[in-house]
Amino acid sequence: MKQVVLLIFFFYFFNISIFFFAFLQVIGLADGRCFCQVTGDLDDCACDVETIDDFNNNRLFPKLQRLLESDYFRFYKVNLNKPCPFWTTTSHCGLRDCAVKPCSPNEVPEGVRASSHNKYSAAANEHQTDCEQENRLGAVNVSLSNETREALLSWNRHDDEAERFCVVDDEESPDSQYVDLLLNPERFTGYRGAEAWQIWNSIYEENCFKPFTIKRPLIPNVLHSSAGNDAKIFHSWLEGQCVEIRAFYRLISGLHASINIHLSARYLLDDSWFQKKWGHNVTEFQKRFDADLTAGEGPKRLRNLYFLYLIELRALAKALPFFQRSSFQLYTGKVEEDQKHKGMMLDILQLARSFPLHFDETSLFAGDEKEAAKLKEDVRLAFLNISRIMDCVGCFKCRLWGKLQTQGLGTSLKILFSGRQIEALPMSDIQGPAFQLSRQEIVSLFNAFGRISTSIRELQNFRELLAEEQ
């Protein structure tokens, strides 16, 4: 009996050893392979990877990073205590690196705190006050009944919600707090496993218009996997879909890829009693993006990241007229700094507009007007649902950045599909613009694009690290 047990153990150990030897060989051959398929033209776009790399890394990225360090953009208001609306969560991640430190009231500039009640600027607010005083001097009593007032408020809320692709109720929630994004950077926290899996699984399986019979491509199981066959079936299905469905999936995949790049680039490399060292983890990056280790999915995910970059870049370019209005300020209460930072912001937006190969959003929701409107609403509701899923993320720091990045992408989509309203904007706010962005949307818009821009820049860092290893 002992001989049989020993024989079985030897056979099992021998096969496992062969597997791990082969796995190490694959890892050894992975250097540089993550990028071999991430070149040239992008699907559904008139652009290529190399053009984006040069534009982002050499021209836009440095300017954007400096802007995001300013007071207007570094403070983000968020409610991290909202319950998950879809399932019962057991905990909020006991890992110490998941913690988020909110700001005390005196740490947030007074102008930032006050601007939550005003969508535009201090100047616009003063003008509005003057007009209200003038109207009261000789005004006819046209006060509304309580019922009519409630109805108007309900209509206004409905009109605002009809434009939005994400939940924005954190702005006025009494449970919301300001967070300094520079003091709570996005990085690896140790949050993983079944709970994290449930988040992404819910996003892909329930909100990406995919039938349950089609399996999405996953990282292969180390001993056995049908991931390669599943991937072929999935991509065959995806290619058969309309451009809007393909674009929606690619945006979510690109966002997922960007987050994974951030976690690989700011990985906890050393956690000793006297120091914590964060840096690039090449092995972790390869596990997520190498073609062989991901059954060919890694390069596709990186290409989707570039697609997401084009979408958010196009939104910034289209939003330029909104920010160019003389009445709009980045109001923090520090006049000289606010003027300087608005100039920096407009410089970035002008640069975004100068990009030669923008995504053409008119290719989306074209054709039959009724069908296009229905599809657009389906997409909006699906993305709205994804923004709600962010309240189910168990790690507070992951929840913070997940909410910000989904809101930023939702704001980009809102801008892309509000082209006529933006083009019709008056250069003053006397009558009030038809298109509106709250400070919360503005901060998330620029910071979310900052994350995507950082991911593109980090790819260059990983290329160089992989080249050094070779």
mmCIF file of N, CA and C in Angstrom, residues 1 3 6 40 53 76 78 89 100 103 105 114 151 153 174 187 211 234 248 257 282 294 302 311 379-380 397 432 438:
data_model
loop_
_atom_site.group_PDB
_atom_site.id
_atom_site.type_symbol
_atom_site.label_atom_id
_atom_site.label_comp_id
_atom_site.label_asym_id
_atom_site.label_seq_id
_atom_site.Cartn_x
_atom_site.Cartn_y
_atom_site.Cartn_z
ATOM 1 N N MET A 1 0.841 -1.209 0.000
ATOM 2 C CA MET A 1 0.000 0.000 0.000
ATOM 3 C C MET A 1 0.872 1.253 0.000
ATOM 4 N N GLN A 3 3.816 1.531 -1.149
ATOM 5 C CA GLN A 3 4.470 1.678 -2.451
ATOM 6 C C GLN A 3 3.539 2.340 -3.460
ATOM 7 N N LEU A 6 3.347 6.011 -2.636
ATOM 8 C CA LEU A 6 4.574 6.680 -3.064
ATOM 9 C C LEU A 6 4.613 6.843 -4.578
ATOM 10 N N GLY A 40 0.114 49.592 -35.031
ATOM 11 C CA GLY A 40 -0.697 49.847 -36.210
ATOM 12 C C GLY A 40 -2.086 50.382 -35.916
ATOM 13 N N ASP A 53 0.856 57.116 -28.909
ATOM 14 C CA ASP A 53 2.008 57.077 -28.004
ATOM 15 C C ASP A 53 2.804 58.378 -28.067
ATOM 16 N N TYR A 76 -11.828 65.634 -4.609
ATOM 17 C CA TYR A 76 -12.977 64.951 -5.207
ATOM 18 C C TYR A 76 -13.951 64.572 -4.103
ATOM 19 N N VAL A 78 -16.898 62.405 -2.577
ATOM 20 C CA VAL A 78 -17.364 61.039 -2.808
ATOM 21 C C VAL A 78 -18.008 60.468 -1.549
ATOM 22 N N THR A 89 -22.901 42.747 0.736
ATOM 23 C CA THR A 89 -21.447 42.669 0.887
ATOM 24 C C THR A 89 -21.115 42.327 2.331
ATOM 25 N N VAL A 100 -8.953 54.874 2.904
ATOM 26 C CA VAL A 100 -8.946 56.195 2.293
ATOM 27 C C VAL A 100 -9.043 57.230 3.403
ATOM 28 N N CYS A 103 -10.589 64.336 3.771
ATOM 29 C CA CYS A 103 -10.059 65.630 4.195
ATOM 30 C C CYS A 103 -10.880 66.193 5.360
ATOM 31 N N PRO A 105 -12.439 69.659 7.031
ATOM 32 C CA PRO A 105 -12.978 70.844 6.341
ATOM 33 C C PRO A 105 -11.937 71.919 6.057
ATOM 34 N N ALA A 114 -17.539 75.710 -1.563
ATOM 35 C CA ALA A 114 -18.700 76.531 -1.917
ATOM 36 C C ALA A 114 -19.203 76.218 -3.313
ATOM 37 N N ALA A 151 -43.301 69.750 -9.041
ATOM 38 C CA ALA A 151 -43.357 69.190 -10.395
ATOM 39 C C ALA A 151 -42.208 69.697 -11.243
ATOM 40 N N LEU A 153 -39.276 70.835 -10.191
ATOM 41 C CA LEU A 153 -38.038 70.214 -9.715
ATOM 42 C C LEU A 153 -37.906 68.796 -10.242
ATOM 43 N N PRO A 174 -25.276 64.014 2.298
ATOM 44 C CA PRO A 174 -24.660 64.428 3.571
ATOM 45 C C PRO A 174 -23.549 63.490 4.030
ATOM 46 N N ARG A 187 -3.317 52.410 -6.524
ATOM 47 C CA ARG A 187 -2.210 51.450 -6.587
ATOM 48 C C ARG A 187 -2.682 50.104 -6.049
ATOM 49 N N PRO A 211 -25.013 37.646 -24.496
ATOM 50 C CA PRO A 211 -25.849 36.533 -24.033
ATOM 51 C C PRO A 211 -25.062 35.606 -23.106
ATOM 52 N N PHE A 234 -16.290 34.085 -28.586
ATOM 53 C CA PHE A 234 -16.663 35.417 -28.119
ATOM 54 C C PHE A 234 -16.375 36.480 -29.171
ATOM 55 N N PHE A 248 -18.974 49.761 -26.860
ATOM 56 C CA PHE A 248 -19.283 49.702 -25.435
ATOM 57 C C PHE A 248 -18.404 48.663 -24.736
ATOM 58 N N ALA A 257 -8.357 47.260 -18.416
ATOM 59 C CA ALA A 257 -6.924 47.180 -18.721
ATOM 60 C C ALA A 257 -6.159 48.312 -18.065
ATOM 61 N N VAL A 282 6.943 43.699 -13.261
ATOM 62 C CA VAL A 282 6.898 43.232 -14.646
ATOM 63 C C VAL A 282 6.188 41.894 -14.758
ATOM 64 N N THR A 294 -2.337 34.763 -21.550
ATOM 65 C CA THR A 294 -3.748 35.168 -21.502
ATOM 66 C C THR A 294 -4.537 34.614 -22.683
ATOM 67 N N LEU A 302 -4.993 45.677 -24.404
ATOM 68 C CA LEU A 302 -4.196 46.894 -24.550
ATOM 69 C C LEU A 302 -4.704 47.748 -25.710
ATOM 70 N N ILE A 311 -11.619 57.921 -27.211
ATOM 71 C CA ILE A 311 -12.970 58.367 -26.853
ATOM 72 C C ILE A 311 -12.897 59.538 -25.874
ATOM 73 N N VAL A 379 -27.651 51.793 -24.065
ATOM 74 C CA VAL A 379 -26.240 51.978 -23.703
ATOM 75 C C VAL A 379 -26.132 52.863 -22.467
ATOM 76 N N ARG A 380 -26.896 53.942 -22.444
ATOM 77 C CA ARG A 380 -26.855 54.860 -21.292
ATOM 78 C C ARG A 380 -27.259 54.145 -20.005
ATOM 79 N N LYS A 397 -10.309 52.249 -1.308
ATOM 80 C CA LYS A 397 -9.470 52.966 -2.277
ATOM 81 C C LYS A 397 -9.841 52.552 -3.702
ATOM 82 N N GLY A 432 -28.198 81.375 -19.279
ATOM 83 C CA GLY A 432 -27.961 80.017 -18.804
ATOM 84 C C GLY A 432 -27.773 79.060 -19.963
ATOM 85 N N SER A 438 -21.311 69.864 -13.843
ATOM 86 C CA SER A 438 -21.049 70.223 -12.448
ATOM 87 C C SER A 438 -19.554 70.144 -12.176
#
